[in-house]
Amino acid sequence: MIVSMLLVLADVEPAAIAECYADGFRRAASHRGHGLGYDPNSKQWVPAEDEVWDPEGLERAVADRTPMVLEWLRTADVAGYLHEAGIDAERLSILRRLLAE
């Protein structure tokens, strides 16, 4: 999601960002075993049961996630989020310029 936020700041088209996310998801799926997941009930990182993806299942998972990524891209206020995190307008402008270069 961090890369997606940077791509938003660089004014990359949402469809291209979603495809980048999907490619990353596919690559991460090939490296199973890193094994931690966040449990919202206990609010802790816990060992995750790694799912082994067959090619069709992986593509279904990508297809399931793509609409959510596109919705996030449509509604996210990346600049506002970064401002709330302490990045002032001048630094945000510098970041955007660097990303565009």
Tab-separated table of N, CA and C in Angstrom:
chain	number	residue	atom	x	y	z
A	1	MET	N	0.820	-1.189	0.000
A	1	MET	CA	0.000	0.000	0.000
A	1	MET	C	0.869	1.260	0.000
A	2	ILE	N	2.069	1.162	0.568
A	2	ILE	CA	2.969	2.314	0.558
A	2	ILE	C	3.319	2.685	-0.878
A	3	VAL	N	3.647	1.688	-1.675
A	3	VAL	CA	3.967	1.958	-3.082
A	3	VAL	C	2.741	2.544	-3.769
A	4	SER	N	1.578	2.035	-3.474
A	4	SER	CA	0.355	2.578	-4.074
A	4	SER	C	0.186	4.049	-3.714
A	5	MET	N	0.473	4.406	-2.464
A	5	MET	CA	0.364	5.801	-2.049
A	5	MET	C	1.348	6.673	-2.832
A	6	LEU	N	2.559	6.193	-3.006
A	6	LEU	CA	3.544	6.960	-3.774
A	6	LEU	C	3.103	7.111	-5.226
A	7	LEU	N	2.538	6.054	-5.780
A	7	LEU	CA	2.060	6.129	-7.161
A	7	LEU	C	0.899	7.114	-7.298
A	8	VAL	N	0.039	7.177	-6.284
A	8	VAL	CA	-1.042	8.177	-6.289
A	8	VAL	C	-0.437	9.575	-6.332
A	9	LEU	N	0.571	9.813	-5.498
A	9	LEU	CA	1.207	11.130	-5.476
A	9	LEU	C	1.877	11.466	-6.801
A	10	ALA	N	2.317	10.437	-7.531
A	10	ALA	CA	2.958	10.641	-8.832
A	10	ALA	C	1.922	10.749	-9.952
A	11	ASP	N	0.638	10.773	-9.598
A	11	ASP	CA	-0.470	10.894	-10.559
A	11	ASP	C	-0.543	9.743	-11.557
A	12	VAL	N	-0.198	8.547	-11.107
A	12	VAL	CA	-0.346	7.358	-11.941
A	12	VAL	C	-1.824	6.974	-11.973
A	13	GLU	N	-2.278	6.511	-13.128
A	13	GLU	CA	-3.681	6.116	-13.293
A	13	GLU	C	-4.052	4.987	-12.315
A	14	PRO	N	-5.244	5.055	-11.719
A	14	PRO	CA	-5.660	4.021	-10.768
A	14	PRO	C	-5.586	2.594	-11.315
A	15	ALA	N	-5.958	2.394	-12.580
A	15	ALA	CA	-5.909	1.037	-13.141
A	15	ALA	C	-4.474	0.498	-13.150
A	16	ALA	N	-3.513	1.370	-13.443
A	16	ALA	CA	-2.112	0.949	-13.450
A	16	ALA	C	-1.634	0.641	-12.032
A	17	ILE	N	-2.090	1.429	-11.059
A	17	ILE	CA	-1.725	1.169	-9.665
A	17	ILE	C	-2.316	-0.165	-9.217
A	18	ALA	N	-3.561	-0.431	-9.580
A	18	ALA	CA	-4.199	-1.698	-9.209
A	18	ALA	C	-3.456	-2.878	-9.824
A	19	GLU	N	-2.985	-2.721	-11.048
A	19	GLU	CA	-2.227	-3.791	-11.694
A	19	GLU	C	-0.889	-4.002	-10.996
A	20	CYS	N	-0.260	-2.918	-10.582
A	20	CYS	CA	0.995	-3.013	-9.826
A	20	CYS	C	0.759	-3.770	-8.517
A	21	TYR	N	-0.337	-3.443	-7.837
A	21	TYR	CA	-0.695	-4.144	-6.597
A	21	TYR	C	-0.916	-5.629	-6.877
A	22	ALA	N	-1.632	-5.939	-7.950
A	22	ALA	CA	-1.909	-7.334	-8.306
A	22	ALA	C	-0.607	-8.081	-8.606
A	23	ASP	N	0.309	-7.440	-9.323
A	23	ASP	CA	1.601	-8.075	-9.605
A	23	ASP	C	2.359	-8.352	-8.314
A	24	GLY	N	2.344	-7.393	-7.395
A	24	GLY	CA	3.002	-7.596	-6.102
A	24	GLY	C	2.371	-8.715	-5.307
A	25	PHE	N	1.042	-8.808	-5.361
A	25	PHE	CA	0.337	-9.878	-4.656
A	25	PHE	C	0.735	-11.238	-5.235
A	26	ARG	N	0.800	-11.304	-6.557
A	26	ARG	CA	1.204	-12.559	-7.201
A	26	ARG	C	2.625	-12.955	-6.787
A	27	ARG	N	3.513	-11.989	-6.771
A	27	ARG	CA	4.902	-12.288	-6.396
A	27	ARG	C	4.995	-12.710	-4.936
A	28	ALA	N	4.278	-12.020	-4.059
A	28	ALA	CA	4.297	-12.382	-2.638
A	28	ALA	C	3.746	-13.792	-2.435
A	29	ALA	N	2.757	-14.165	-3.234
A	29	ALA	CA	2.176	-15.501	-3.108
A	29	ALA	C	3.181	-16.590	-3.444
A	30	SER	N	4.181	-16.251	-4.232
A	30	SER	CA	5.192	-17.257	-4.578
A	30	SER	C	6.257	-17.378	-3.494
A	31	HIS	N	6.190	-16.546	-2.476
A	31	HIS	CA	7.165	-16.571	-1.379
A	31	HIS	C	6.471	-16.838	-0.061
A	32	ARG	N	5.656	-17.833	-0.036
A	32	ARG	CA	4.924	-18.144	1.188
A	32	ARG	C	5.912	-18.572	2.259
A	33	GLY	N	5.522	-18.398	3.494
A	33	GLY	CA	6.344	-18.836	4.591
A	33	GLY	C	6.920	-17.697	5.407
A	34	HIS	N	6.658	-16.460	5.002
A	34	HIS	CA	7.133	-15.361	5.821
A	34	HIS	C	6.264	-15.216	7.047
A	35	GLY	N	5.099	-15.717	7.000
A	35	GLY	CA	4.245	-16.175	8.050
A	35	GLY	C	3.740	-15.357	9.199
A	36	LEU	N	3.607	-14.054	9.124
A	36	LEU	CA	2.926	-13.336	10.191
A	36	LEU	C	1.693	-12.663	9.610
A	37	GLY	N	0.676	-12.624	10.433
A	37	GLY	CA	-0.542	-11.927	10.054
A	37	GLY	C	-1.045	-11.151	11.255
A	38	TYR	N	-1.759	-10.072	10.988
A	38	TYR	CA	-2.288	-9.258	12.079
A	38	TYR	C	-3.664	-9.773	12.462
A	39	ASP	N	-3.831	-10.085	13.734
A	39	ASP	CA	-5.111	-10.557	14.252
A	39	ASP	C	-5.839	-9.369	14.871
A	40	PRO	N	-6.888	-8.870	14.202
A	40	PRO	CA	-7.577	-7.691	14.731
A	40	PRO	C	-8.285	-7.953	16.061
A	41	ASN	N	-8.594	-9.206	16.356
A	41	ASN	CA	-9.258	-9.510	17.628
A	41	ASN	C	-8.309	-9.346	18.809
A	42	SER	N	-7.098	-9.895	18.671
A	42	SER	CA	-6.125	-9.779	19.759
A	42	SER	C	-5.246	-8.545	19.623
A	43	LYS	N	-5.328	-7.890	18.442
A	43	LYS	CA	-4.507	-6.720	18.135
A	43	LYS	C	-3.009	-7.039	18.248
A	44	GLN	N	-2.662	-8.221	17.758
A	44	GLN	CA	-1.271	-8.662	17.785
A	44	GLN	C	-0.918	-9.342	16.470
A	45	TRP	N	0.410	-9.343	16.183
A	45	TRP	CA	0.919	-10.109	15.049
A	45	TRP	C	1.060	-11.555	15.506
A	46	VAL	N	0.519	-12.468	14.728
A	46	VAL	CA	0.521	-13.887	15.101
A	46	VAL	C	1.018	-14.709	13.917
A	47	PRO	N	1.519	-15.918	14.194
A	47	PRO	CA	1.898	-16.780	13.069
A	47	PRO	C	0.697	-17.013	12.169
A	48	ALA	N	0.915	-16.858	10.892
A	48	ALA	CA	-0.171	-17.017	9.929
A	48	ALA	C	-0.104	-18.396	9.303
A	49	GLU	N	-1.259	-18.926	9.030
A	49	GLU	CA	-1.318	-20.171	8.275
A	49	GLU	C	-1.186	-19.802	6.807
A	50	ASP	N	-0.045	-20.146	6.245
A	50	ASP	CA	0.190	-19.787	4.853
A	50	ASP	C	-0.681	-20.618	3.924
A	51	GLU	N	-1.359	-19.908	3.057
A	51	GLU	CA	-2.194	-20.559	2.064
A	51	GLU	C	-1.349	-20.831	0.825
A	52	VAL	N	-1.442	-22.028	0.327
A	52	VAL	CA	-0.751	-22.363	-0.921
A	52	VAL	C	-1.744	-22.112	-2.054
A	53	TRP	N	-1.324	-21.295	-2.990
A	53	TRP	CA	-2.213	-20.900	-4.070
A	53	TRP	C	-1.944	-21.735	-5.315
A	54	ASP	N	-2.995	-22.307	-5.875
A	54	ASP	CA	-2.861	-22.862	-7.221
A	54	ASP	C	-3.098	-21.688	-8.172
A	55	PRO	N	-2.704	-21.800	-9.435
A	55	PRO	CA	-2.818	-20.652	-10.345
A	55	PRO	C	-4.233	-20.061	-10.433
A	56	GLU	N	-5.244	-20.926	-10.478
A	56	GLU	CA	-6.613	-20.422	-10.579
A	56	GLU	C	-7.042	-19.727	-9.295
A	57	GLY	N	-6.673	-20.301	-8.160
A	57	GLY	CA	-7.013	-19.690	-6.871
A	57	GLY	C	-6.331	-18.348	-6.685
A	58	LEU	N	-5.100	-18.262	-7.130
A	58	LEU	CA	-4.372	-17.003	-7.035
A	58	LEU	C	-5.060	-15.926	-7.864
A	59	GLU	N	-5.462	-16.262	-9.067
A	59	GLU	CA	-6.138	-15.277	-9.912
A	59	GLU	C	-7.500	-14.889	-9.346
A	60	ARG	N	-8.191	-15.840	-8.700
A	60	ARG	CA	-9.455	-15.496	-8.030
A	60	ARG	C	-9.193	-14.519	-6.884
A	61	ALA	N	-8.119	-14.769	-6.129
A	61	ALA	CA	-7.771	-13.877	-5.017
A	61	ALA	C	-7.437	-12.479	-5.536
A	62	VAL	N	-6.695	-12.405	-6.624
A	62	VAL	CA	-6.376	-11.108	-7.229
A	62	VAL	C	-7.668	-10.425	-7.676
A	63	ALA	N	-8.538	-11.159	-8.338
A	63	ALA	CA	-9.805	-10.599	-8.814
A	63	ALA	C	-10.680	-10.125	-7.652
A	64	ASP	N	-10.649	-10.842	-6.526
A	64	ASP	CA	-11.419	-10.433	-5.344
A	64	ASP	C	-10.892	-9.128	-4.760
A	65	ARG	N	-9.577	-8.955	-4.793
A	65	ARG	CA	-8.953	-7.790	-4.164
A	65	ARG	C	-8.967	-6.544	-5.051
A	66	THR	N	-8.964	-6.730	-6.353
A	66	THR	CA	-8.851	-5.594	-7.269
A	66	THR	C	-9.947	-4.550	-7.064
A	67	PRO	N	-11.222	-4.921	-6.937
A	67	PRO	CA	-12.244	-3.887	-6.709
A	67	PRO	C	-12.007	-3.106	-5.415
A	68	MET	N	-11.507	-3.774	-4.377
A	68	MET	CA	-11.231	-3.077	-3.117
A	68	MET	C	-10.083	-2.087	-3.278
A	69	VAL	N	-9.061	-2.494	-4.026
A	69	VAL	CA	-7.939	-1.587	-4.276
A	69	VAL	C	-8.420	-0.378	-5.072
A	70	LEU	N	-9.203	-0.610	-6.097
A	70	LEU	CA	-9.721	0.505	-6.902
A	70	LEU	C	-10.607	1.428	-6.071
A	71	GLU	N	-11.408	0.870	-5.186
A	71	GLU	CA	-12.248	1.690	-4.305
A	71	GLU	C	-11.372	2.517	-3.362
A	72	TRP	N	-10.335	1.894	-2.808
A	72	TRP	CA	-9.412	2.618	-1.936
A	72	TRP	C	-8.764	3.765	-2.711
A	73	LEU	N	-8.337	3.495	-3.935
A	73	LEU	CA	-7.716	4.533	-4.745
A	73	LEU	C	-8.695	5.670	-5.048
A	74	ARG	N	-9.965	5.322	-5.219
A	74	ARG	CA	-10.983	6.327	-5.528
A	74	ARG	C	-11.271	7.216	-4.320
A	75	THR	N	-11.179	6.667	-3.127
A	75	THR	CA	-11.615	7.394	-1.932
A	75	THR	C	-10.477	7.870	-1.033
A	76	ALA	N	-9.283	7.354	-1.213
A	76	ALA	CA	-8.175	7.698	-0.311
A	76	ALA	C	-7.716	9.134	-0.525
A	77	ASP	N	-7.458	9.794	0.558
A	77	ASP	CA	-6.869	11.135	0.524
A	77	ASP	C	-5.420	10.979	0.981
A	78	VAL	N	-4.566	10.579	0.046
A	78	VAL	CA	-3.173	10.288	0.376
A	78	VAL	C	-2.476	11.531	0.921
A	79	ALA	N	-2.655	12.663	0.260
A	79	ALA	CA	-2.020	13.892	0.722
A	79	ALA	C	-2.505	14.257	2.123
A	80	GLY	N	-3.790	14.116	2.372
A	80	GLY	CA	-4.343	14.397	3.696
A	80	GLY	C	-3.789	13.460	4.753
A	81	TYR	N	-3.674	12.185	4.403
A	81	TYR	CA	-3.117	11.203	5.334
A	81	TYR	C	-1.678	11.567	5.685
A	82	LEU	N	-0.885	11.899	4.672
A	82	LEU	CA	0.512	12.259	4.919
A	82	LEU	C	0.623	13.554	5.705
A	83	HIS	N	-0.284	14.485	5.445
A	83	HIS	CA	-0.298	15.726	6.225
A	83	HIS	C	-0.565	15.418	7.698
A	84	GLU	N	-1.554	14.560	7.947
A	84	GLU	CA	-1.868	14.166	9.325
A	84	GLU	C	-0.691	13.440	9.982
A	85	ALA	N	0.125	12.775	9.170
A	85	ALA	CA	1.295	12.058	9.691
A	85	ALA	C	2.490	12.988	9.908
A	86	GLY	N	2.326	14.275	9.560
A	86	GLY	CA	3.375	15.241	9.842
A	86	GLY	C	4.148	15.763	8.645
A	87	ILE	N	3.738	15.413	7.443
A	87	ILE	CA	4.428	15.915	6.253
A	87	ILE	C	3.756	17.218	5.827
A	88	ASP	N	4.514	18.309	5.888
A	88	ASP	CA	3.938	19.608	5.543
A	88	ASP	C	3.810	19.757	4.020
A	89	ALA	N	3.119	20.810	3.608
A	89	ALA	CA	2.828	21.025	2.186
A	89	ALA	C	4.097	21.161	1.355
A	90	GLU	N	5.114	21.810	1.898
A	90	GLU	CA	6.356	21.982	1.140
A	90	GLU	C	7.036	20.636	0.889
A	91	ARG	N	7.109	19.806	1.907
A	91	ARG	CA	7.730	18.486	1.733
A	91	ARG	C	6.912	17.601	0.808
A	92	LEU	N	5.612	17.712	0.893
A	92	LEU	CA	4.744	16.946	0.003
A	92	LEU	C	4.967	17.377	-1.444
A	93	SER	N	5.117	18.654	-1.662
A	93	SER	CA	5.393	19.164	-3.004
A	93	SER	C	6.735	18.644	-3.519
A	94	ILE	N	7.732	18.639	-2.656
A	94	ILE	CA	9.052	18.111	-3.038
A	94	ILE	C	8.934	16.631	-3.382
A	95	LEU	N	8.210	15.880	-2.560
A	95	LEU	CA	8.027	14.449	-2.816
A	95	LEU	C	7.346	14.225	-4.159
A	96	ARG	N	6.302	14.981	-4.430
A	96	ARG	CA	5.611	14.836	-5.721
A	96	ARG	C	6.535	15.138	-6.900
A	97	ARG	N	7.341	16.181	-6.747
A	97	ARG	CA	8.274	16.538	-7.828
A	97	ARG	C	9.295	15.427	-8.049
A	98	LEU	N	9.833	14.886	-6.962
A	98	LEU	CA	10.816	13.798	-7.074
A	98	LEU	C	10.199	12.550	-7.720
A	99	LEU	N	8.968	12.253	-7.366
A	99	LEU	CA	8.296	11.091	-7.948
A	99	LEU	C	8.037	11.289	-9.436
A	100	ALA	N	7.727	12.511	-9.823
A	100	ALA	CA	7.463	12.802	-11.230
A	100	ALA	C	8.726	12.718	-12.065
A	101	GLU	N	9.876	13.009	-11.445
A	101	GLU	CA	11.135	12.956	-12.170
A	101	GLU	C	11.512	11.509	-12.418
